mmCIF file of N, CA and C in Angstrom:
data_model
loop_
_atom_site.group_PDB
_atom_site.id
_atom_site.type_symbol
_atom_site.label_atom_id
_atom_site.label_comp_id
_atom_site.label_asym_id
_atom_site.label_seq_id
_atom_site.Cartn_x
_atom_site.Cartn_y
_atom_site.Cartn_z
ATOM 1 N N MET A 1 138.079 29.194 160.660
ATOM 2 C CA MET A 1 138.120 29.835 159.363
ATOM 3 C C MET A 1 138.263 28.793 158.263
ATOM 4 N N GLY A 2 139.089 27.819 158.418
ATOM 5 C CA GLY A 2 139.264 26.792 157.394
ATOM 6 C C GLY A 2 140.317 27.175 156.371
ATOM 7 N N PRO A 3 140.653 26.244 155.483
ATOM 8 C CA PRO A 3 141.737 26.484 154.526
ATOM 9 C C PRO A 3 141.363 27.331 153.309
ATOM 10 N N CYS A 4 140.093 27.461 152.992
ATOM 11 C CA CYS A 4 139.671 28.149 151.763
ATOM 12 C C CYS A 4 138.453 29.037 152.004
ATOM 13 N N PRO A 5 138.542 30.063 152.852
ATOM 14 C CA PRO A 5 137.356 30.894 153.103
ATOM 15 C C PRO A 5 137.164 31.929 152.000
ATOM 16 N N GLN A 6 136.207 31.711 151.120
ATOM 17 C CA GLN A 6 135.908 32.639 150.042
ATOM 18 C C GLN A 6 134.665 33.426 150.420
ATOM 19 N N ILE A 7 134.868 34.706 150.767
ATOM 20 C CA ILE A 7 133.814 35.562 151.301
ATOM 21 C C ILE A 7 133.599 36.724 150.341
ATOM 22 N N GLY A 8 132.348 36.988 149.982
ATOM 23 C CA GLY A 8 132.109 38.105 149.077
ATOM 24 C C GLY A 8 130.659 38.286 148.704
ATOM 25 N N TRP A 9 130.431 38.431 147.390
ATOM 26 C CA TRP A 9 129.121 38.784 146.848
ATOM 27 C C TRP A 9 128.795 37.887 145.665
ATOM 28 N N ALA A 10 127.494 37.696 145.428
ATOM 29 C CA ALA A 10 127.045 36.897 144.281
ATOM 30 C C ALA A 10 125.738 37.455 143.750
ATOM 31 N N THR A 11 125.453 37.138 142.497
ATOM 32 C CA THR A 11 124.161 37.453 141.893
ATOM 33 C C THR A 11 123.319 36.175 141.931
ATOM 34 N N PRO A 12 122.018 36.263 141.685
ATOM 35 C CA PRO A 12 121.184 35.050 141.675
ATOM 36 C C PRO A 12 121.624 34.016 140.640
ATOM 37 N N ALA A 13 122.397 34.413 139.630
ATOM 38 C CA ALA A 13 122.869 33.462 138.622
ATOM 39 C C ALA A 13 124.029 32.602 139.128
ATOM 40 N N PHE A 14 124.563 32.906 140.305
ATOM 41 C CA PHE A 14 125.644 32.109 140.890
ATOM 42 C C PHE A 14 125.132 30.693 141.157
ATOM 43 N N ALA A 15 125.844 29.690 140.651
ATOM 44 C CA ALA A 15 125.437 28.292 140.811
ATOM 45 C C ALA A 15 126.095 27.716 142.062
ATOM 46 N N HIS A 16 125.376 27.752 143.181
ATOM 47 C CA HIS A 16 125.928 27.208 144.424
ATOM 48 C C HIS A 16 125.575 25.734 144.559
ATOM 49 N N THR A 17 126.339 25.056 145.399
ATOM 50 C CA THR A 17 126.087 23.643 145.660
ATOM 51 C C THR A 17 126.486 23.321 147.091
ATOM 52 N N ASP A 18 125.883 22.313 147.661
ATOM 53 C CA ASP A 18 126.280 21.821 148.974
ATOM 54 C C ASP A 18 127.278 20.668 148.846
ATOM 55 N N GLU A 19 127.615 20.295 147.628
ATOM 56 C CA GLU A 19 128.577 19.223 147.390
ATOM 57 C C GLU A 19 130.003 19.794 147.453
ATOM 58 N N LEU A 20 130.958 18.959 147.844
ATOM 59 C CA LEU A 20 132.365 19.361 147.885
ATOM 60 C C LEU A 20 132.939 19.261 146.471
ATOM 61 N N THR A 21 132.926 20.397 145.744
ATOM 62 C CA THR A 21 133.375 20.400 144.351
ATOM 63 C C THR A 21 134.672 21.178 144.155
ATOM 64 N N GLY A 22 135.081 21.959 145.144
ATOM 65 C CA GLY A 22 136.234 22.831 144.970
ATOM 66 C C GLY A 22 135.856 24.155 144.355
ATOM 67 N N GLU A 23 134.586 24.317 143.983
ATOM 68 C CA GLU A 23 134.087 25.563 143.414
ATOM 69 C C GLU A 23 133.291 26.304 144.480
ATOM 70 N N GLY A 24 133.377 27.626 144.471
ATOM 71 C CA GLY A 24 132.623 28.381 145.454
ATOM 72 C C GLY A 24 132.483 29.833 145.058
ATOM 73 N N THR A 25 132.197 30.655 146.035
ATOM 74 C CA THR A 25 132.021 32.087 145.814
ATOM 75 C C THR A 25 133.262 32.651 145.125
ATOM 76 N N GLY A 26 133.054 33.337 144.012
ATOM 77 C CA GLY A 26 134.142 33.949 143.265
ATOM 78 C C GLY A 26 134.700 33.100 142.142
ATOM 79 N N ASP A 27 134.299 31.842 142.072
ATOM 80 C CA ASP A 27 134.863 30.952 141.059
ATOM 81 C C ASP A 27 134.152 31.007 139.711
ATOM 82 N N ASP A 28 133.204 31.928 139.549
ATOM 83 C CA ASP A 28 132.546 32.106 138.254
ATOM 84 C C ASP A 28 132.324 33.600 138.001
ATOM 85 N N GLU A 29 131.718 33.935 136.878
ATOM 86 C CA GLU A 29 131.513 35.350 136.540
ATOM 87 C C GLU A 29 130.331 35.964 137.265
ATOM 88 N N HIS A 30 129.622 35.187 138.094
ATOM 89 C CA HIS A 30 128.458 35.686 138.819
ATOM 90 C C HIS A 30 128.740 35.935 140.298
ATOM 91 N N SER A 31 130.009 35.881 140.698
ATOM 92 C CA SER A 31 130.355 36.106 142.100
ATOM 93 C C SER A 31 131.776 36.646 142.223
ATOM 94 N N TRP A 32 132.019 37.289 143.347
ATOM 95 C CA TRP A 32 133.306 37.911 143.657
ATOM 96 C C TRP A 32 133.663 37.554 145.086
ATOM 97 N N ALA A 33 134.930 37.224 145.360
ATOM 98 C CA ALA A 33 135.301 36.840 146.721
ATOM 99 C C ALA A 33 136.750 37.201 147.017
ATOM 100 N N ALA A 34 137.005 37.358 148.312
ATOM 101 C CA ALA A 34 138.369 37.464 148.825
ATOM 102 C C ALA A 34 138.619 36.245 149.693
ATOM 103 N N ASP A 35 139.853 35.794 149.715
ATOM 104 C CA ASP A 35 140.268 34.638 150.505
ATOM 105 C C ASP A 35 141.550 35.025 151.226
ATOM 106 N N GLY A 36 141.435 35.303 152.525
ATOM 107 C CA GLY A 36 142.587 35.737 153.303
ATOM 108 C C GLY A 36 143.482 34.613 153.786
ATOM 109 N N ALA A 37 143.078 33.350 153.603
ATOM 110 C CA ALA A 37 143.950 32.225 153.945
ATOM 111 C C ALA A 37 144.966 32.003 152.825
ATOM 112 N N ARG A 38 144.479 32.026 151.587
ATOM 113 C CA ARG A 38 145.369 31.841 150.433
ATOM 114 C C ARG A 38 145.832 33.163 149.838
ATOM 115 N N ARG A 39 145.309 34.294 150.378
ATOM 116 C CA ARG A 39 145.655 35.648 149.935
ATOM 117 C C ARG A 39 145.362 35.842 148.447
ATOM 118 N N LEU A 40 144.106 35.527 148.064
ATOM 119 C CA LEU A 40 143.668 35.643 146.675
ATOM 120 C C LEU A 40 142.308 36.313 146.595
ATOM 121 N N GLY A 41 142.074 37.019 145.498
ATOM 122 C CA GLY A 41 140.764 37.519 145.137
ATOM 123 C C GLY A 41 140.258 36.668 143.989
ATOM 124 N N PHE A 42 138.948 36.447 143.928
ATOM 125 C CA PHE A 42 138.381 35.571 142.901
ATOM 126 C C PHE A 42 137.202 36.228 142.197
ATOM 127 N N HIS A 43 137.197 36.135 140.878
ATOM 128 C CA HIS A 43 136.044 36.455 140.029
ATOM 129 C C HIS A 43 136.262 35.704 138.717
ATOM 130 N N GLY A 44 135.928 34.429 138.708
ATOM 131 C CA GLY A 44 136.167 33.580 137.543
ATOM 132 C C GLY A 44 137.590 33.048 137.508
ATOM 133 N N ASN A 45 138.541 33.861 137.880
ATOM 134 C CA ASN A 45 139.932 33.436 138.034
ATOM 135 C C ASN A 45 140.472 34.128 139.286
ATOM 136 N N SER A 46 141.715 33.912 139.602
ATOM 137 C CA SER A 46 142.246 34.485 140.837
ATOM 138 C C SER A 46 143.279 35.557 140.543
ATOM 139 N N HIS A 47 143.432 36.452 141.513
ATOM 140 C CA HIS A 47 144.477 37.470 141.463
ATOM 141 C C HIS A 47 144.928 37.742 142.898
ATOM 142 N N GLY A 48 146.021 38.443 143.041
ATOM 143 C CA GLY A 48 146.571 38.696 144.365
ATOM 144 C C GLY A 48 145.665 39.532 145.258
ATOM 145 N N TYR A 49 145.657 39.200 146.534
ATOM 146 C CA TYR A 49 144.944 39.938 147.582
ATOM 147 C C TYR A 49 145.888 39.879 148.775
ATOM 148 N N ASP A 50 146.627 40.942 149.011
ATOM 149 C CA ASP A 50 147.749 40.922 149.952
ATOM 150 C C ASP A 50 147.317 41.150 151.397
ATOM 151 N N VAL A 51 146.354 40.354 151.860
ATOM 152 C CA VAL A 51 145.874 40.442 153.239
ATOM 153 C C VAL A 51 145.749 39.013 153.765
ATOM 154 N N THR A 52 146.232 38.790 154.971
ATOM 155 C CA THR A 52 146.135 37.470 155.601
ATOM 156 C C THR A 52 145.130 37.526 156.743
ATOM 157 N N TRP A 53 144.187 36.590 156.752
ATOM 158 C CA TRP A 53 143.193 36.504 157.818
ATOM 159 C C TRP A 53 143.610 35.430 158.805
ATOM 160 N N ALA A 54 143.198 35.608 160.054
ATOM 161 C CA ALA A 54 143.438 34.609 161.097
ATOM 162 C C ALA A 54 142.160 34.429 161.909
ATOM 163 N N THR A 55 142.085 33.337 162.636
ATOM 164 C CA THR A 55 140.948 33.085 163.507
ATOM 165 C C THR A 55 140.763 34.277 164.443
ATOM 166 N N GLY A 56 139.537 34.748 164.556
ATOM 167 C CA GLY A 56 139.230 35.891 165.411
ATOM 168 C C GLY A 56 139.163 37.221 164.683
ATOM 169 N N ASP A 57 139.680 37.285 163.443
ATOM 170 C CA ASP A 57 139.586 38.524 162.666
ATOM 171 C C ASP A 57 138.135 38.796 162.301
ATOM 172 N N VAL A 58 137.792 40.069 162.190
ATOM 173 C CA VAL A 58 136.471 40.481 161.734
ATOM 174 C C VAL A 58 136.627 40.901 160.272
ATOM 175 N N ILE A 59 135.955 40.188 159.377
ATOM 176 C CA ILE A 59 136.047 40.458 157.940
ATOM 177 C C ILE A 59 134.780 41.193 157.513
ATOM 178 N N GLY A 60 134.954 42.315 156.848
ATOM 179 C CA GLY A 60 133.835 43.089 156.346
ATOM 180 C C GLY A 60 133.783 43.039 154.836
ATOM 181 N N VAL A 61 132.583 43.129 154.287
ATOM 182 C CA VAL A 61 132.398 43.223 152.839
ATOM 183 C C VAL A 61 131.500 44.422 152.562
ATOM 184 N N ALA A 62 131.817 45.172 151.517
ATOM 185 C CA ALA A 62 131.030 46.356 151.169
ATOM 186 C C ALA A 62 130.930 46.457 149.649
ATOM 187 N N ALA A 63 129.745 46.811 149.173
ATOM 188 C CA ALA A 63 129.504 46.992 147.740
ATOM 189 C C ALA A 63 129.102 48.443 147.500
ATOM 190 N N ASP A 64 129.805 49.101 146.593
ATOM 191 C CA ASP A 64 129.459 50.448 146.157
ATOM 192 C C ASP A 64 128.910 50.311 144.737
ATOM 193 N N LEU A 65 127.592 50.225 144.628
ATOM 194 C CA LEU A 65 126.967 49.971 143.337
ATOM 195 C C LEU A 65 127.073 51.161 142.393
ATOM 196 N N ASP A 66 127.120 52.386 142.940
ATOM 197 C CA ASP A 66 127.259 53.573 142.090
ATOM 198 C C ASP A 66 128.630 53.614 141.425
ATOM 199 N N ASN A 67 129.671 53.276 142.175
ATOM 200 C CA ASN A 67 131.040 53.310 141.641
ATOM 201 C C ASN A 67 131.510 51.949 141.133
ATOM 202 N N ARG A 68 130.608 50.949 141.190
ATOM 203 C CA ARG A 68 130.903 49.610 140.682
ATOM 204 C C ARG A 68 132.171 49.020 141.297
ATOM 205 N N SER A 69 132.234 49.055 142.654
ATOM 206 C CA SER A 69 133.394 48.502 143.332
ATOM 207 C C SER A 69 132.980 47.669 144.543
ATOM 208 N N LEU A 70 133.837 46.712 144.888
ATOM 209 C CA LEU A 70 133.639 45.865 146.060
ATOM 210 C C LEU A 70 134.877 45.980 146.930
ATOM 211 N N SER A 71 134.654 46.211 148.212
ATOM 212 C CA SER A 71 135.753 46.365 149.161
ATOM 213 C C SER A 71 135.637 45.332 150.264
ATOM 214 N N PHE A 72 136.777 44.999 150.860
ATOM 215 C CA PHE A 72 136.859 44.032 151.943
ATOM 216 C C PHE A 72 137.686 44.638 153.059
ATOM 217 N N ALA A 73 137.353 44.274 154.298
ATOM 218 C CA ALA A 73 138.080 44.803 155.451
ATOM 219 C C ALA A 73 138.528 43.663 156.352
ATOM 220 N N LYS A 74 139.655 43.863 156.968
ATOM 221 C CA LYS A 74 140.126 43.001 158.047
ATOM 222 C C LYS A 74 140.229 43.893 159.271
ATOM 223 N N ASN A 75 139.411 43.626 160.278
ATOM 224 C CA ASN A 75 139.419 44.388 161.528
ATOM 225 C C ASN A 75 139.319 45.896 161.288
ATOM 226 N N GLY A 76 138.447 46.281 160.341
ATOM 227 C CA GLY A 76 138.165 47.687 160.097
ATOM 228 C C GLY A 76 139.068 48.385 159.096
ATOM 229 N N GLU A 77 140.082 47.717 158.574
ATOM 230 C CA GLU A 77 140.980 48.304 157.569
ATOM 231 C C GLU A 77 140.494 47.897 156.184
ATOM 232 N N TRP A 78 139.913 48.864 155.436
ATOM 233 C CA TRP A 78 139.267 48.584 154.160
ATOM 234 C C TRP A 78 140.233 48.638 152.989
ATOM 235 N N LEU A 79 139.997 47.766 152.006
ATOM 236 C CA LEU A 79 140.773 47.715 150.773
ATOM 237 C C LEU A 79 139.810 47.437 149.619
ATOM 238 N N GLU A 80 139.830 48.288 148.585
ATOM 239 C CA GLU A 80 139.026 48.026 147.389
ATOM 240 C C GLU A 80 139.712 46.920 146.604
ATOM 241 N N VAL A 81 139.003 45.819 146.393
ATOM 242 C CA VAL A 81 139.582 44.650 145.740
ATOM 243 C C VAL A 81 139.119 44.525 144.290
ATOM 244 N N PHE A 82 137.877 44.916 144.017
ATOM 245 C CA PHE A 82 137.342 44.846 142.658
ATOM 246 C C PHE A 82 136.778 46.209 142.296
ATOM 247 N N ASN A 83 137.127 46.719 141.106
ATOM 248 C CA ASN A 83 136.530 47.962 140.624
ATOM 249 C C ASN A 83 136.152 47.792 139.165
ATOM 250 N N GLY A 84 135.233 48.644 138.709
ATOM 251 C CA GLY A 84 134.744 48.533 137.347
ATOM 252 C C GLY A 84 133.962 47.256 137.110
ATOM 253 N N ILE A 85 133.366 46.723 138.160
ATOM 254 C CA ILE A 85 132.654 45.451 138.018
ATOM 255 C C ILE A 85 131.381 45.645 137.221
ATOM 256 N N ASP A 86 131.005 44.616 136.499
ATOM 257 C CA ASP A 86 129.799 44.639 135.683
ATOM 258 C C ASP A 86 128.748 43.793 136.387
ATOM 259 N N ILE A 87 127.888 44.449 137.131
ATOM 260 C CA ILE A 87 126.841 43.740 137.869
ATOM 261 C C ILE A 87 125.506 44.036 137.216
ATOM 262 N N SER A 88 124.799 42.985 136.847
ATOM 263 C CA SER A 88 123.433 43.150 136.392
ATOM 264 C C SER A 88 122.561 43.146 137.639
ATOM 265 N N LEU A 89 121.979 44.283 137.954
ATOM 266 C CA LEU A 89 121.197 44.390 139.174
ATOM 267 C C LEU A 89 119.754 43.944 139.006
ATOM 268 N N ALA A 90 119.443 43.388 137.840
ATOM 269 C CA ALA A 90 118.075 42.930 137.616
ATOM 270 C C ALA A 90 117.648 41.923 138.685
ATOM 271 N N GLY A 91 118.569 41.087 139.119
ATOM 272 C CA GLY A 91 118.239 40.088 140.129
ATOM 273 C C GLY A 91 118.819 40.401 141.489
ATOM 274 N N GLY A 92 119.635 41.444 141.601
ATOM 275 C CA GLY A 92 120.209 41.824 142.877
ATOM 276 C C GLY A 92 121.600 41.278 143.107
ATOM 277 N N LEU A 93 122.111 41.596 144.256
ATOM 278 C CA LEU A 93 123.444 41.195 144.698
ATOM 279 C C LEU A 93 123.303 40.814 146.165
ATOM 280 N N PHE A 94 123.894 39.708 146.572
ATOM 281 C CA PHE A 94 123.754 39.283 147.958
ATOM 282 C C PHE A 94 125.079 38.765 148.500
ATOM 283 N N PRO A 95 125.273 38.848 149.835
ATOM 284 C CA PRO A 95 126.493 38.308 150.438
ATOM 285 C C PRO A 95 126.554 36.793 150.226
ATOM 286 N N SER A 96 127.768 36.291 150.031
ATOM 287 C CA SER A 96 127.947 34.862 149.783
ATOM 288 C C SER A 96 129.244 34.398 150.442
ATOM 289 N N ILE A 97 129.200 33.234 151.055
ATOM 290 C CA ILE A 97 130.364 32.673 151.746
ATOM 291 C C ILE A 97 130.502 31.206 151.377
ATOM 292 N N THR A 98 131.734 30.797 151.041
ATOM 293 C CA THR A 98 132.052 29.391 150.846
ATOM 294 C C THR A 98 133.156 29.035 151.828
ATOM 295 N N LEU A 99 132.932 28.010 152.635
ATOM 296 C CA LEU A 99 133.925 27.553 153.610
ATOM 297 C C LEU A 99 134.176 26.066 153.426
ATOM 298 N N GLN A 100 135.397 25.664 153.717
ATOM 299 C CA GLN A 100 135.727 24.241 153.740
ATOM 300 C C GLN A 100 136.298 23.947 155.117
ATOM 301 N N ASN A 101 135.620 23.110 155.884
ATOM 302 C CA ASN A 101 136.059 22.756 157.238
ATOM 303 C C ASN A 101 136.286 23.989 158.105
ATOM 304 N N GLY A 102 135.388 24.935 158.006
ATOM 305 C CA GLY A 102 135.495 26.145 158.812
ATOM 306 C C GLY A 102 134.142 26.593 159.292
ATOM 307 N N ARG A 103 134.142 27.625 160.096
ATOM 308 C CA ARG A 103 132.887 28.198 160.561
ATOM 309 C C ARG A 103 133.098 29.687 160.775
ATOM 310 N N CYS A 104 131.983 30.406 160.768
ATOM 311 C CA CYS A 104 132.061 31.844 160.980
ATOM 312 C C CYS A 104 130.730 32.335 161.526
ATOM 313 N N GLU A 105 130.749 33.505 162.099
ATOM 314 C CA GLU A 105 129.527 34.191 162.493
ATOM 315 C C GLU A 105 129.248 35.242 161.438
ATOM 316 N N VAL A 106 127.978 35.433 161.104
ATOM 317 C CA VAL A 106 127.596 36.395 160.077
ATOM 318 C C VAL A 106 126.684 37.447 160.694
ATOM 319 N N ASN A 107 126.999 38.706 160.461
ATOM 320 C CA ASN A 107 126.157 39.815 160.913
ATOM 321 C C ASN A 107 125.812 40.647 159.686
ATOM 322 N N LEU A 108 124.562 40.598 159.257
ATOM 323 C CA LEU A 108 124.109 41.377 158.103
ATOM 324 C C LEU A 108 123.485 42.703 158.527
ATOM 325 N N GLY A 109 123.616 43.024 159.806
ATOM 326 C CA GLY A 109 123.076 44.269 160.314
ATOM 327 C C GLY A 109 122.099 44.086 161.456
ATOM 328 N N ALA A 110 121.847 42.834 161.874
ATOM 329 C CA ALA A 110 120.934 42.583 162.980
ATOM 330 C C ALA A 110 121.490 43.127 164.293
ATOM 331 N N ALA A 111 122.808 43.222 164.392
ATOM 332 C CA ALA A 111 123.489 43.796 165.553
ATOM 333 C C ALA A 111 124.411 44.903 165.043
ATOM 334 N N PRO A 112 124.810 45.835 165.900
ATOM 335 C CA PRO A 112 125.744 46.873 165.437
ATOM 336 C C PRO A 112 127.040 46.232 164.929
ATOM 337 N N PHE A 113 127.591 46.807 163.875
ATOM 338 C CA PHE A 113 128.855 46.311 163.343
ATOM 339 C C PHE A 113 129.987 46.677 164.288
ATOM 340 N N LYS A 114 130.984 45.807 164.402
ATOM 341 C CA LYS A 114 132.125 46.058 165.277
ATOM 342 C C LYS A 114 132.985 47.195 164.730
ATOM 343 N N PHE A 115 133.050 47.317 163.402
ATOM 344 C CA PHE A 115 133.831 48.359 162.739
ATOM 345 C C PHE A 115 132.947 49.074 161.723
ATOM 346 N N PRO A 116 133.202 50.353 161.463
ATOM 347 C CA PRO A 116 132.398 51.075 160.463
ATOM 348 C C PRO A 116 132.720 50.622 159.047
ATOM 349 N N GLY A 117 131.811 50.939 158.125
ATOM 350 C CA GLY A 117 132.038 50.662 156.710
ATOM 351 C C GLY A 117 133.097 51.580 156.140
ATOM 352 N N PRO A 118 133.379 51.467 154.856
ATOM 353 C CA PRO A 118 134.406 52.294 154.226
ATOM 354 C C PRO A 118 134.097 53.796 154.279
ATOM 355 N N ALA A 119 132.811 54.148 154.352
ATOM 356 C CA ALA A 119 132.378 55.550 154.426
ATOM 357 C C ALA A 119 131.060 55.585 155.191
ATOM 358 N N PRO A 120 130.693 56.736 155.761
ATOM 359 C CA PRO A 120 129.436 56.823 156.524
ATOM 360 C C PRO A 120 128.185 56.500 155.707
ATOM 361 N N SER A 121 128.248 56.616 154.384
ATOM 362 C CA SER A 121 127.068 56.371 153.553
ATOM 363 C C SER A 121 126.728 54.884 153.405
ATOM 364 N N TYR A 122 127.618 53.985 153.793
ATOM 365 C CA TYR A 122 127.351 52.551 153.664
ATOM 366 C C TYR A 122 126.337 52.110 154.709
ATOM 367 N N ALA A 123 125.440 51.192 154.319
ATOM 368 C CA ALA A 123 124.381 50.707 155.205
ATOM 369 C C ALA A 123 124.361 49.182 155.176
ATOM 370 N N PRO A 124 123.733 48.549 156.172
ATOM 371 C CA PRO A 124 123.607 47.084 156.153
ATOM 372 C C PRO A 124 122.871 46.602 154.906
ATOM 373 N N VAL A 125 122.985 45.317 154.629
ATOM 374 C CA VAL A 125 122.364 44.716 153.453
ATOM 375 C C VAL A 125 120.886 45.073 153.391
ATOM 376 N N THR A 126 120.186 44.947 154.499
ATOM 377 C CA THR A 126 118.778 45.315 154.571
ATOM 378 C C THR A 126 118.441 45.666 156.008
ATOM 379 N N PRO A 127 117.620 46.673 156.237
ATOM 380 C CA PRO A 127 117.275 47.025 157.616
ATOM 381 C C PRO A 127 116.491 45.935 158.342
ATOM 382 N N GLN A 128 115.893 45.004 157.604
ATOM 383 C CA GLN A 128 115.103 43.948 158.226
ATOM 384 C C GLN A 128 115.892 42.676 158.478
ATOM 385 N N THR A 129 117.218 42.751 158.469
ATOM 386 C CA THR A 129 117.993 41.522 158.652
ATOM 387 C C THR A 129 117.727 40.891 160.005
ATOM 388 N N ARG A 130 117.833 39.589 160.021
ATOM 389 C CA ARG A 130 117.687 38.828 161.258
ATOM 390 C C ARG A 130 119.011 38.129 161.538
ATOM 391 N N ALA A 131 119.243 37.825 162.780
ATOM 392 C CA ALA A 131 120.440 37.058 163.139
ATOM 393 C C ALA A 131 120.307 35.646 162.575
ATOM 394 N N LEU A 132 121.371 35.135 162.023
ATOM 395 C CA LEU A 132 121.391 33.776 161.499
ATOM 396 C C LEU A 132 122.343 32.938 162.348
ATOM 397 N N ALA A 133 121.944 31.748 162.660
ATOM 398 C CA ALA A 133 122.801 30.850 163.416
ATOM 399 C C ALA A 133 123.755 30.131 162.463
ATOM 400 N N ARG A 134 124.611 29.312 163.005
ATOM 401 C CA ARG A 134 125.604 28.595 162.205
ATOM 402 C C ARG A 134 124.953 27.647 161.210
ATOM 403 N N HIS A 135 125.576 27.528 160.068
ATOM 404 C CA HIS A 135 125.170 26.555 159.049
ATOM 405 C C HIS A 135 126.424 25.757 158.740
ATOM 406 N N ARG A 136 126.405 24.482 158.995
ATOM 407 C CA ARG A 136 127.605 23.664 158.855
ATOM 408 C C ARG A 136 127.610 22.843 157.575
ATOM 409 N N GLY A 137 127.078 23.366 156.506
ATOM 410 C CA GLY A 137 127.180 22.708 155.213
ATOM 411 C C GLY A 137 125.977 21.877 154.819
ATOM 412 N N GLU A 138 125.417 21.118 155.709
ATOM 413 C CA GLU A 138 124.255 20.316 155.394
ATOM 414 C C GLU A 138 123.008 21.174 155.581
ATOM 415 N N PRO A 139 122.128 21.262 154.583
ATOM 416 C CA PRO A 139 120.942 22.114 154.700
ATOM 417 C C PRO A 139 120.134 21.853 155.967
ATOM 418 N N GLY A 140 120.051 20.611 156.421
ATOM 419 C CA GLY A 140 119.299 20.284 157.621
ATOM 420 C C GLY A 140 119.920 20.844 158.897
ATOM 421 N N ASN A 141 121.213 21.240 158.847
ATOM 422 C CA ASN A 141 121.887 21.777 160.022
ATOM 423 C C ASN A 141 121.690 23.277 160.185
ATOM 424 N N PHE A 142 121.071 23.933 159.206
ATOM 425 C CA PHE A 142 120.867 25.371 159.281
ATOM 426 C C PHE A 142 119.881 25.685 160.394
ATOM 427 N N LYS A 143 120.247 26.588 161.295
ATOM 428 C CA LYS A 143 119.420 26.868 162.467
ATOM 429 C C LYS A 143 118.775 28.243 162.430
ATOM 430 N N GLY A 144 118.950 29.007 161.369
ATOM 431 C CA GLY A 144 118.405 30.353 161.295
ATOM 432 C C GLY A 144 117.073 30.405 160.576
ATOM 433 N N SER A 145 116.666 31.606 160.245
ATOM 434 C CA SER A 145 115.409 31.807 159.545
ATOM 435 C C SER A 145 115.554 32.952 158.558
ATOM 436 N N PHE A 146 115.048 32.765 157.368
ATOM 437 C CA PHE A 146 115.015 33.834 156.387
ATOM 438 C C PHE A 146 113.621 34.467 156.326
ATOM 439 N N GLU A 147 112.718 33.996 157.166
ATOM 440 C CA GLU A 147 111.349 34.486 157.173
ATOM 441 C C GLU A 147 111.341 35.981 157.474
ATOM 442 N N GLY A 148 110.617 36.736 156.706
ATOM 443 C CA GLY A 148 110.486 38.167 156.933
ATOM 444 C C GLY A 148 111.578 39.004 156.270
ATOM 445 N N LEU A 149 112.503 38.372 155.574
ATOM 446 C CA LEU A 149 113.556 39.138 154.897
ATOM 447 C C LEU A 149 113.088 39.616 153.548
#
């Protein structure tokens, strides 16, 4: 998991980098994240998120665009962390993860989810998702494919 796992959502305006800058998902107004190691939520600044993650936990993220809210789950227990969010959907919203010295497996719907979403109406990011292999920070180490998405 690493010391600073910031997991959440971003818009295309989110300025990502492969450099170690200390900035990541949730650190600007174009992304939102939860961090269960430091127990913080991020959207430009930080606020409390009273959930602790550990190695082996299954972390879920869910976006309710109609109600303008983002929820996060630890092992199937959902908590709404952001509400009343202002998302410009002109460019979309996509899952985003920032890790420092950590690793994780990502399932965008290519396999059945281990736990259900916050409500039966929630669906995977896209029905055409493909399994992605580990990405260890360096672009050349990425072993997955975005082809066909």
